[in-house]
Each structure stands twice: as C-alpha cells, then as structure tokens.
Short mmCIF file of C-alpha atoms and ligand atoms in Angstrom, two decimals:
data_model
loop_
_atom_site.label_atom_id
_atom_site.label_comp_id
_atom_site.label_asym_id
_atom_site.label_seq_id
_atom_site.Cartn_x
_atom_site.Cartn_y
_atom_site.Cartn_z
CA UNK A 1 114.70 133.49 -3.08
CA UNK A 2 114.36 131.12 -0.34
CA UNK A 3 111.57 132.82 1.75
CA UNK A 4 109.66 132.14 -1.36
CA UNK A 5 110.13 128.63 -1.50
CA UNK A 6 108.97 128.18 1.77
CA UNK A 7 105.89 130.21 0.83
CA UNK A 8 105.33 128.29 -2.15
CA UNK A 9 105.73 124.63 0.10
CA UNK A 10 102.88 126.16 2.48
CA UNK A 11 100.65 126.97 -0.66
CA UNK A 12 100.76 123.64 -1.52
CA UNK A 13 99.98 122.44 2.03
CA UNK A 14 97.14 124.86 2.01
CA UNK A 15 95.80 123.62 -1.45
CA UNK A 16 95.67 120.31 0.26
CA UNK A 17 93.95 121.34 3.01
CA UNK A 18 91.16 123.37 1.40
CA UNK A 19 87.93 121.99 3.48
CA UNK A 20 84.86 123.56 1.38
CA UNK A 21 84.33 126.04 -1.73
CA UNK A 22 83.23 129.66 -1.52
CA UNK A 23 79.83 130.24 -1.67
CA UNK A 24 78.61 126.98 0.75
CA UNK A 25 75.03 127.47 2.33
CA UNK A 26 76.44 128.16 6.09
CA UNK A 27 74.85 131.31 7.04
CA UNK A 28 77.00 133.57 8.89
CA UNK A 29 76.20 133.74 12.89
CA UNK A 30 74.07 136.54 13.37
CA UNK A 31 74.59 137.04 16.88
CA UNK A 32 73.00 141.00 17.85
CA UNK A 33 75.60 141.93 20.31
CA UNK A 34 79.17 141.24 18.86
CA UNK A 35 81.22 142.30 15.81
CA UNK A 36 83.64 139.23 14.53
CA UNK A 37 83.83 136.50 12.29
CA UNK A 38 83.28 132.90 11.91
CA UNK A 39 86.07 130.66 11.17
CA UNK A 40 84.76 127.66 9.08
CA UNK A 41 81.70 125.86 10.00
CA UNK A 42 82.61 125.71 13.46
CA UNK A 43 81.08 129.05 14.81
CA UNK A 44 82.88 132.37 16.17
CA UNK A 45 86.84 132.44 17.24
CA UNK A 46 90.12 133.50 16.99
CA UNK A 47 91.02 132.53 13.49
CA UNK A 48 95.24 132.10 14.93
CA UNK A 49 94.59 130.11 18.17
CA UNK A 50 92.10 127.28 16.60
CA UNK A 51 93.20 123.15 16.85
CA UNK A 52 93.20 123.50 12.88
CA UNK A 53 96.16 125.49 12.73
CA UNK A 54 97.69 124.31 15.36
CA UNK A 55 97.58 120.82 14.13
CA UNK A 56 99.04 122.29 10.65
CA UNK A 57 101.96 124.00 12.88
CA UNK A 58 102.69 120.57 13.96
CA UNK A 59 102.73 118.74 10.81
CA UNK A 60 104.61 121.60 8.96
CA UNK A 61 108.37 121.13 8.99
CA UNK A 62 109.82 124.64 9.26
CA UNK A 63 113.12 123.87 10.66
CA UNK A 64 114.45 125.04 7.26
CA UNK A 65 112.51 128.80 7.99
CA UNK A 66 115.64 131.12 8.77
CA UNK A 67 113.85 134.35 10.59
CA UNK A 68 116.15 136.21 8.41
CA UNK A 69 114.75 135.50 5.02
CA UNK A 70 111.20 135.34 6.11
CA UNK A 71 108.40 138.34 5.43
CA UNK A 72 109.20 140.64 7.98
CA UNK A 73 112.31 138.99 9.26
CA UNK A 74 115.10 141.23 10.92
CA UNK A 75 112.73 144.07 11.69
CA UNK A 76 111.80 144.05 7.73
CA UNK A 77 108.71 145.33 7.11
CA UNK A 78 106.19 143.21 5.67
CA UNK A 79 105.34 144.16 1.96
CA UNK A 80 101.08 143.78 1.19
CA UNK A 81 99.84 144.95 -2.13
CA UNK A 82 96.15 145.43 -1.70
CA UNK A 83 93.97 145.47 -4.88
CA UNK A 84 90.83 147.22 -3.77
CA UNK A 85 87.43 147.54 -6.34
CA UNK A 86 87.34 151.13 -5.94
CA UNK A 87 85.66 154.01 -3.75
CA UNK A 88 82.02 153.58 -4.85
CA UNK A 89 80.35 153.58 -1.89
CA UNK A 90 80.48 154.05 2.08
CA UNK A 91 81.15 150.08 2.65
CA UNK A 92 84.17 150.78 0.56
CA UNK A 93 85.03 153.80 2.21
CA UNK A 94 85.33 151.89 5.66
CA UNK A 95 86.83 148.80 4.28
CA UNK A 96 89.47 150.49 2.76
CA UNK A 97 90.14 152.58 6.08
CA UNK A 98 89.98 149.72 8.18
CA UNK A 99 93.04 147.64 5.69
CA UNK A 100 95.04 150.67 6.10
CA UNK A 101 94.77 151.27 9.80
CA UNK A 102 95.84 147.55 10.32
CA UNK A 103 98.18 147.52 7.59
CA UNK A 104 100.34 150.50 8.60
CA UNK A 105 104.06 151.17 9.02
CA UNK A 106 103.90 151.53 12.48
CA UNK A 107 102.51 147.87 13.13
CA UNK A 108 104.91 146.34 11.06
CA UNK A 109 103.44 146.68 6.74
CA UNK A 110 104.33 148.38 3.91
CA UNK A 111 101.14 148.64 1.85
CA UNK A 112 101.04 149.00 -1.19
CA UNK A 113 97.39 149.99 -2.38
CA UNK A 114 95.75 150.31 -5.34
CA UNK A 115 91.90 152.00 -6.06
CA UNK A 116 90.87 149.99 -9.30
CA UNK A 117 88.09 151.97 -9.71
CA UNK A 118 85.93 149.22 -10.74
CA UNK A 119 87.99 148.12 -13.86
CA UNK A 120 88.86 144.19 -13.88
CA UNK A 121 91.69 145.17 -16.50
CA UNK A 122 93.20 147.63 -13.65
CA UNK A 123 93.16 145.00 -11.19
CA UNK A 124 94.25 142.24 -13.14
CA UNK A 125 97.40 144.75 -13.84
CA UNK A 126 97.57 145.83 -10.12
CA UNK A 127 98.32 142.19 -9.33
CA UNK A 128 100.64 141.41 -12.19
CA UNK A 129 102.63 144.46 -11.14
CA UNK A 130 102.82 143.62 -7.30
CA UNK A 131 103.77 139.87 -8.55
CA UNK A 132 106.88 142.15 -10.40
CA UNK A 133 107.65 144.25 -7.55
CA UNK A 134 107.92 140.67 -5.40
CA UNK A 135 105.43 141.56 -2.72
CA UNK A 136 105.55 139.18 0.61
CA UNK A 137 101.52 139.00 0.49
CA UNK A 138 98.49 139.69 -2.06
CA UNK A 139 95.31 141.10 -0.52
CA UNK A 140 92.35 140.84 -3.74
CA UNK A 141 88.57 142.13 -3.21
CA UNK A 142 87.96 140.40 -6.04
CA UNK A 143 85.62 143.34 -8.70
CA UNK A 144 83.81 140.57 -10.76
CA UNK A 145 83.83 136.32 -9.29
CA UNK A 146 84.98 135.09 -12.54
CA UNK A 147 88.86 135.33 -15.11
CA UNK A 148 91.11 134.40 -11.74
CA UNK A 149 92.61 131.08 -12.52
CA UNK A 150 95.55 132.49 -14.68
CA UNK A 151 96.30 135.30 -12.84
CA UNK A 152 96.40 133.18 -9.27
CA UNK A 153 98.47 130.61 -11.05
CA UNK A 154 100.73 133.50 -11.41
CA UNK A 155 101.30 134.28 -7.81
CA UNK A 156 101.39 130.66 -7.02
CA UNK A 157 104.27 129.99 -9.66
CA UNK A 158 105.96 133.51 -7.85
CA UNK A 159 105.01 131.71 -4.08
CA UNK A 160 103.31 134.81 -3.22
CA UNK A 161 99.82 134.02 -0.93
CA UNK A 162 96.98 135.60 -2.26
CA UNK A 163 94.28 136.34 0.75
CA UNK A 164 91.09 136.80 -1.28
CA UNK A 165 88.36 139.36 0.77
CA UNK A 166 84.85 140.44 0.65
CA UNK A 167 84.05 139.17 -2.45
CA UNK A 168 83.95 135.51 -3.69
CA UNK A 169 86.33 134.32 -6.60
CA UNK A 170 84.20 131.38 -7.86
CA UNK A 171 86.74 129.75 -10.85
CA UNK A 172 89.89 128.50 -9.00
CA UNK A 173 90.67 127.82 -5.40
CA UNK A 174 94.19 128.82 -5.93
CA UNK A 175 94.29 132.07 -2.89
CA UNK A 176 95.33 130.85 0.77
CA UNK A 177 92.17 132.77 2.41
CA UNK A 178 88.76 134.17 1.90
CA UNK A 179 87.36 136.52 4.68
CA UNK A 180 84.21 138.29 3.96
CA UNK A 181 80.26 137.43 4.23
CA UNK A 182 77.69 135.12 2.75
CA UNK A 183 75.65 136.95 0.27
CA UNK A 184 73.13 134.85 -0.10
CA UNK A 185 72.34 134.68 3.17
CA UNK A 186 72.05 138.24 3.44
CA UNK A 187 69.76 137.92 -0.14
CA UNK A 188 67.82 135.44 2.00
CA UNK A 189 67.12 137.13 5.10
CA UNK A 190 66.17 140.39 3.21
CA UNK A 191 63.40 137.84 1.58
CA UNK A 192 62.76 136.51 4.59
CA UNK A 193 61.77 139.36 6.75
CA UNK A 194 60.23 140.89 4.04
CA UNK A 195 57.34 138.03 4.09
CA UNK A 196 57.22 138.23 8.00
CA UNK A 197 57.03 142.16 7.58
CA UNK A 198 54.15 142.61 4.69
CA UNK A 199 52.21 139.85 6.56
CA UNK A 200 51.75 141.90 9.33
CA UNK A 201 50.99 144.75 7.88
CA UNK A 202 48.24 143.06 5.86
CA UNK A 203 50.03 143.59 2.57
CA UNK A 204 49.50 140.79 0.38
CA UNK A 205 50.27 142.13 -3.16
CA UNK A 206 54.34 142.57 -3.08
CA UNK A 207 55.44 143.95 -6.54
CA UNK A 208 59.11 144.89 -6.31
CA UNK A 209 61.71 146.70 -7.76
CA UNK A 210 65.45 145.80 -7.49
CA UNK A 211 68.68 148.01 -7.91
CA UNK A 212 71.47 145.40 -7.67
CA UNK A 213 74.81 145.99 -7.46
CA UNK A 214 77.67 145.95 -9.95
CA UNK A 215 77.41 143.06 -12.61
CA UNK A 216 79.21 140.13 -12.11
CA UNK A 217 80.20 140.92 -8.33
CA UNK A 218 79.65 137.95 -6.55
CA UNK A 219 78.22 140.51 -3.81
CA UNK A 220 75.41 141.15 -6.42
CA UNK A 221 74.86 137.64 -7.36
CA UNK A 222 74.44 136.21 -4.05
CA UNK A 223 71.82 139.07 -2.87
CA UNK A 224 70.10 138.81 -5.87
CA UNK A 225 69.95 134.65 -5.90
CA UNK A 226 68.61 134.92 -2.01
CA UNK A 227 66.07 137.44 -2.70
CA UNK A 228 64.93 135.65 -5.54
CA UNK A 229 64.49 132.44 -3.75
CA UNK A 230 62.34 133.56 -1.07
CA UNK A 231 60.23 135.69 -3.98
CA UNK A 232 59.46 132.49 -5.94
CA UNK A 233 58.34 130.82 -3.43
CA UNK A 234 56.11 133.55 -1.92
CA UNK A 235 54.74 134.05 -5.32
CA UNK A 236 56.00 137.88 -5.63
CA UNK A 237 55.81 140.26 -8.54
CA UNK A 238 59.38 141.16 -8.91
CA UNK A 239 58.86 144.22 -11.59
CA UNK A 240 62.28 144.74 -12.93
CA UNK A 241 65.80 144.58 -11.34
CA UNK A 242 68.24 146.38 -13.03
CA UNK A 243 72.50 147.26 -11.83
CA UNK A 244 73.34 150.32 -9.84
CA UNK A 245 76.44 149.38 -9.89
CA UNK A 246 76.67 150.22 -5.44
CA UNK A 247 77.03 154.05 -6.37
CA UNK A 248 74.61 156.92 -5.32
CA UNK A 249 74.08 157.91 -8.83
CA UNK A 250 73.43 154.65 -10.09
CA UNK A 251 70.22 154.30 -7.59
CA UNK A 252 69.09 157.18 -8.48
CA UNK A 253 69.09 156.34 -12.52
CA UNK A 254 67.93 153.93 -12.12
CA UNK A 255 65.24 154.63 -9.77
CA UNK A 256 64.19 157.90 -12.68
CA UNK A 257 63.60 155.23 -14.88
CA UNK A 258 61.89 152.70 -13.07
CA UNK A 259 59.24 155.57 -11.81
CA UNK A 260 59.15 156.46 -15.62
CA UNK A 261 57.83 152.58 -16.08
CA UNK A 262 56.42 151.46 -12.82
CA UNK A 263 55.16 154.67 -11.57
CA UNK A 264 51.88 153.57 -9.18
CA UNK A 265 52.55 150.18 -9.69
CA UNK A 266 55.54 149.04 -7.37
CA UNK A 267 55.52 149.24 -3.22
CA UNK A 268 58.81 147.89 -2.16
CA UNK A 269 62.52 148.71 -3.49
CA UNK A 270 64.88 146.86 -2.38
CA UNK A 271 68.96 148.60 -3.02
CA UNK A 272 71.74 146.23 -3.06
CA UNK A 273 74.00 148.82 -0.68
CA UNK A 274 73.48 151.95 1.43
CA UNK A 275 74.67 154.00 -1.29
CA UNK A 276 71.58 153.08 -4.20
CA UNK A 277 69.20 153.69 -1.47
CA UNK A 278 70.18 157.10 -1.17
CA UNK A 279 69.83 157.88 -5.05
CA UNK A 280 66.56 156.03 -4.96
CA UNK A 281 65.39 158.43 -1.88
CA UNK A 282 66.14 161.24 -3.97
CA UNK A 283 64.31 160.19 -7.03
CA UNK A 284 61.11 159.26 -5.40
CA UNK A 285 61.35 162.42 -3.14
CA UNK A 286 61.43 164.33 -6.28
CA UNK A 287 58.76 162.38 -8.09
CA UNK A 288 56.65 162.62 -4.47
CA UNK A 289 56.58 159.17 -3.85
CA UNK A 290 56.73 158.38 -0.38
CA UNK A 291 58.88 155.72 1.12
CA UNK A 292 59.86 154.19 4.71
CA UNK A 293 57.92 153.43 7.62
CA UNK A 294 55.13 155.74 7.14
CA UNK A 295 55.33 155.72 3.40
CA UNK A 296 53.53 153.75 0.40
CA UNK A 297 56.85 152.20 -0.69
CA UNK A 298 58.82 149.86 1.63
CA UNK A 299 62.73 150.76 1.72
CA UNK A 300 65.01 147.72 1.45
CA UNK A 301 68.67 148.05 2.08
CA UNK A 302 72.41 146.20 2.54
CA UNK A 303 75.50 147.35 4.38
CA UNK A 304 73.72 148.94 6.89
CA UNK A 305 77.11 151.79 7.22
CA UNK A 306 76.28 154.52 9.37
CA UNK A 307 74.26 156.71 6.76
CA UNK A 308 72.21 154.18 5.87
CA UNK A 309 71.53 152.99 9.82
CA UNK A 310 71.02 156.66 10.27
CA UNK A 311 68.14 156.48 7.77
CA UNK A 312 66.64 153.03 9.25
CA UNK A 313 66.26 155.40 12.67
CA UNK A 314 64.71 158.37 10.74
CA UNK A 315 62.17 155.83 9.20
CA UNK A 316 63.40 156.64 5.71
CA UNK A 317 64.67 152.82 5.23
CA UNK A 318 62.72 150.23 6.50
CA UNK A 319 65.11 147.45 6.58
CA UNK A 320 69.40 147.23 6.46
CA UNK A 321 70.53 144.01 6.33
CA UNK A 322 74.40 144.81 7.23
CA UNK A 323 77.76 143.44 5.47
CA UNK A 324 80.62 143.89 7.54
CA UNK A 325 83.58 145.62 5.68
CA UNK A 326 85.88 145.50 9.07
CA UNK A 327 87.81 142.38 7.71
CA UNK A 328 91.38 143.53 7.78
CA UNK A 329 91.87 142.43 11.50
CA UNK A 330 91.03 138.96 10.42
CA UNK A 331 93.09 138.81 7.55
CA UNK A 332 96.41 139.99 9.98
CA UNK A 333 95.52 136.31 11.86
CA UNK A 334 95.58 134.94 8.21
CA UNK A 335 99.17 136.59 7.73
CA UNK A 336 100.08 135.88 11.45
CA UNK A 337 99.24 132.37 11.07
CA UNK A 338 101.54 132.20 7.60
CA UNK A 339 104.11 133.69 9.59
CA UNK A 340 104.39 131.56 12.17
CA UNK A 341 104.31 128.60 9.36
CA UNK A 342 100.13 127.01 10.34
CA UNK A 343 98.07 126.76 7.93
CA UNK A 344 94.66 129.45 8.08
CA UNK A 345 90.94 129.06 7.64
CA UNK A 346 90.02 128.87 3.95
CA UNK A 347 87.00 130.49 4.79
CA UNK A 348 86.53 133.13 7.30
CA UNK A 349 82.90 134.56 7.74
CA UNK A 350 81.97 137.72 9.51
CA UNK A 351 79.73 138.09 11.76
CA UNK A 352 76.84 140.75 10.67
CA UNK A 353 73.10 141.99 12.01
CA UNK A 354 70.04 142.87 10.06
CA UNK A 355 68.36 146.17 11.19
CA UNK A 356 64.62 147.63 11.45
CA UNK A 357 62.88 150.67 12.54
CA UNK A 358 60.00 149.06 13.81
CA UNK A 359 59.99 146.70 16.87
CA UNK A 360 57.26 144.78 15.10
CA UNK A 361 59.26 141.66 14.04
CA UNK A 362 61.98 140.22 16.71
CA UNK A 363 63.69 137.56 14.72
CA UNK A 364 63.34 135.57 11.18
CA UNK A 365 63.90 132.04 10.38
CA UNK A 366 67.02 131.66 7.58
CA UNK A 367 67.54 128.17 6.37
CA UNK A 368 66.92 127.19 9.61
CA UNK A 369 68.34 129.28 12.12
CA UNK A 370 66.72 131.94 13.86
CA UNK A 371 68.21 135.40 13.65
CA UNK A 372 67.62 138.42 15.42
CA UNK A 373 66.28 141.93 13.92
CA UNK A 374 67.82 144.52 15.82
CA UNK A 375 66.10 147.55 16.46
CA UNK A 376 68.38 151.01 15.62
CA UNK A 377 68.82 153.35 18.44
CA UNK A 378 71.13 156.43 18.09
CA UNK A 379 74.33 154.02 20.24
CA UNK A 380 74.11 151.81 17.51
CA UNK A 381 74.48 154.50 14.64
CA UNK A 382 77.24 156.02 16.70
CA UNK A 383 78.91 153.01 17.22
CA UNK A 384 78.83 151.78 13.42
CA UNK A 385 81.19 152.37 10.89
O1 GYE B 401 77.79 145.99 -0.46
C1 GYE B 401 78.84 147.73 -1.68
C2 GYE B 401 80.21 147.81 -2.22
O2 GYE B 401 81.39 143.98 -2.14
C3 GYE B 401 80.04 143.73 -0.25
O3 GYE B 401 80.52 146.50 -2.60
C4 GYE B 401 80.71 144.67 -1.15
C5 GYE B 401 79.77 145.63 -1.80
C6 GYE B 401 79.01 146.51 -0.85
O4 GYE B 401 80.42 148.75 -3.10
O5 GYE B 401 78.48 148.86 -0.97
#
C-alpha cells in the first residue's frame, strides 16, 4: 500500500534524526502552576509548531503524499491500536481515560484498545495482531523496558509508527516518539526532599522501607535508581525494598510482611504509586502504626492522582511526588505532525509537581535545578485527575 511506503520513508527520516536516548539526565521542568510537557532539551512548547519540525517539513519531499491514501485521508478515520499495561492503579485509570477521550470517533480515530493486564506475552500479541489488522498508528506503554527490538522491527518492516508512552523501552530506538516522564528524576527529588525534610525535623536516623513498583518497568527502575542515589550518599538505612507491583493489594502485602520483619525498626515508607500507599495505610492502621504528618512513620508517595493528593491534605501522606498520565494530547501533535509529513520530538517530557502537607520546605535542589514543593489545598485536589 502506498500510504505505507510513505510511512516507512518518514521512519527512516526519523531514525536519522533521533537526537538523544531515553532515559538522559534532563529533569523534567517542574514549573508549580502549569500542566504540559517538555519537548526535548529545549524547555516547554507546542510539540507541532517547533523550528525542528518545521525544518523536517521542509526537507521532507511529500509531493508524492496523495491525501487520498494517507491515514485519515477522504474523511477516513484514523486507525490507533493502543496497547495499554493494564488497570492496576488510579494513574492507569486516568491515562487510559485521557487516550480515549482524545482518541475518539468524533475527533477523527478509531481506537483500537487493548488492557494487557500486566502480561508482556499479551502485549507482545496485542501488537503483532494490530500489525495484522494494518493499523495507521501503534500507541505502546511499554509493561517491562526490555524484549522490543524484534517486535518494533516488525512494525517498521509493516511502516506502521510506533509512538512509545509513559514508560521507557531501553533496547532499540526503533518507535517514532516517546512522551512520558523522567523517573529518575522523580526517584531523585523524592530523595532529595526527604534529606531537606528529616533535617528539619531533627531526624537523623532514616531507616526505610520501599514498595516499588512492578519488576522490570522502567517506571520502577528509574524511582528506585533516584532514591537510591540520594540514600547512598546520605548514608541511609534502606531496610528492604520489595515489588508491589503499583496495585493496592500489593502495598498492603507487602507492607504485612515488612511489619512482620521491621516492626519498631523502620520510620519512613516510601510507595512507588498512589495505589501501594493505600495498602500500606491499611496495614499499619491495622497493626497501629501511625503514619503521616503527625505520625512515627513518614509517608512517601508517586503519582500524586487525586486519592493520593487527597491524602497529602488529610496528613495521611507526607510527600507525592506526581507523574503525569495526561499524555494523549501530546501524542495527537506526534500524529499531527506525521500527518502533515514533519518529523516529531523523539522525546517529549511532561511537565509534573511534587506535593507536601507541610509548608515547611519551599523548594529542593535536583541535579541542579531548583524545584518547587507545592503545598495541597482542596483547588488543587479538585482540579487533579
Ligand atoms: O506510577 C503506576 C502505574 O508507569 C508511571 O504505572 C506508570 C506507573 C504509575 O501503574 O501507578
């Protein structure tokens, strides 16, 4: 088919013009008044209307493109299969709301979406059977960061685009797009207001306990890596740190057991998403272990959805450092910008906020740029999603 030619010449352009790997050290902009995303290195914008793209508009000879035969041409709707991890948390929840709200019939889409429920096998057959079915685009979250290269040699031989979000695929650079957040910067800033946060309150023996997140998620690895980093080198205790794989239940297993082990001896758990620090709340209610602002254990959380920023206002959690799961919007500019024959981003950052209950610490210091920590009032719960 000829539209997939053309598809297949503007992967290869975009090959060529892939600027950095996933997973570079460029924290995300952590502005405290605006939601968006960072295109590149070079700070927030439109990802469509930047002098990258329009330069690869320029140099990209689509006199050959007959509107016809392109995705969407003739009033065609524009076929997406969407290979989502699952539905194991609230972050999930409102990413996969927010891909079908933009991708909908009504603004032009036919998605096609599949709930892998957390099983690589399932996704690596989701993708294999939209490749069949001839899709015009390939949305992947991505379940674990590693086993892509075959599969995205696949869609490249079938000159489908593959736009890769929230999490990282870290063996093969063979998807048009990434849009999602830096992990370890979140992992980072969780470390670093920690230190800020304990020093004030006089606390100088830190002995933590971890519930990561799914195994092998590159969401996991690059919280766990950024944490880690700042532990070292303030010489913490880190206990155990064990996978709650991002659901409610898992937190609270794990949690049972870690009080079984560690019971007296821990006063900070940090959860790896909203979700764990719910299950965690419930085991230490039950054990009567109190947690939170007033409490003997210090609350860590990521995501910051609205039950968890909910909780940071109640005092329960002390800390949320958010990840933004609105990234549909930005990958529409990806497929706008395919459309219209530029060439996108390869990397696409959004733009997220760390939260507190108390007003004690106003900003932290993450590989060199100050960020703010915003204090939760009831607007900003509302206004989450
Ligand atoms: O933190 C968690 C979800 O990949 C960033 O996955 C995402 C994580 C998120 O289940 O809640």
């Amino acid at each position: 088919m000829k539209r997939k030619v053309i598809a297949a010449f503007l992967c290869a352009v975009m090959t060529a013009a892939v600027i950095t790997g996933c997973g570079n050290e460029d924290a995300s902009s952590n502005d405290a008044n605006s939601k968006g995303a960072d295109a590149g290195d070079e700070g927030s914008k439109d990802t469509s209307s930047d002098d990258a793209n329009d330069d690869a508009e320029n140099d990209t000879d689509d006199s050959s493109v007959d509107d016809a035969d392109a995705p969407g041409g003739d009033g065609e709707l524009i076929t997406i299969g969407f290979a989502q991890v699952g539905h194991e948390s609230d972050w999930r929840t409102a990413s996969t709301k927010s891909c079908q709200e933009v991708f909908s019939e009504e603004n032009g889409y036919d998605l096609q979406f599949v709930d892998c429920d957390n099983d690589s096998a399932v996704q690596l057959e989701a993708i294999r059977n939209f490749i069949e079915q001839d899709v015009d685009y390939i949305i992947v979250d991505p379940i674990v960061a590693t086993g892509w290269d075959t599969v995205l040699t696949e869609c490249d031989d079938a000159g489908i685009p593959v736009i890769v979000i929230d999490r990282t695929i870290d063996d093969s650079d063979k998807y048009v797009s990434w849009v999602g957040s830096n992990f370890k910067t979140e992992g980072l800033a969780c470390g670093e207001w920690l230190k800020a946060y304990t020093e004030a309150k006089n606390i100088s023996d830190v002995n933590v306990l971890v519930i990561e997140g799914s195994t092998g998620a590159s969401a996991t690895l690059g919280r766990t890596e950024g944490f880690k980093e700042i532990a070292d080198r303030e010489g913490w205790n880190i206990l155990d740190s064990q996978d709650g794989d991002f659901t409610q239940d898992g937190g609270q297993e794990v949690m049972e057991s870690y009080i079984k082990s560690y019971e007296g001896k821990f006063n900070v758990v940090i959860c790896q998403n909203d979700n764990e620090a719910f299950g965690a709340m419930d085991a230490m209610k039950a054990a009567g272990i109190s947690y939170g602002v007033d409490g003997d254990v210090i609350l860590v959380s990521f995501d910051a959805c609205t039950a968890g920023l909910q909780f940071v206002l109640s005092g329960d959690i002390n800390a949320d450092f958010e990840c933004n799961p609105l990234a549909a919007p930005f990958v529409e500019d990806v497929i706008k910008t395919l459309q219209e024959g530029g060439t996108p981003e390869k990397e696409v950052y959004m733009e997220e906020h760390w939260y507190v209950n108390e007003d004690i610490i106003p900003s932290i210091e993450v590989d060199g740029a100050s960020q703010d920590m915003t204090v939760v009032t009831e607007e900003i719960v509302e206004a989450q999603y």
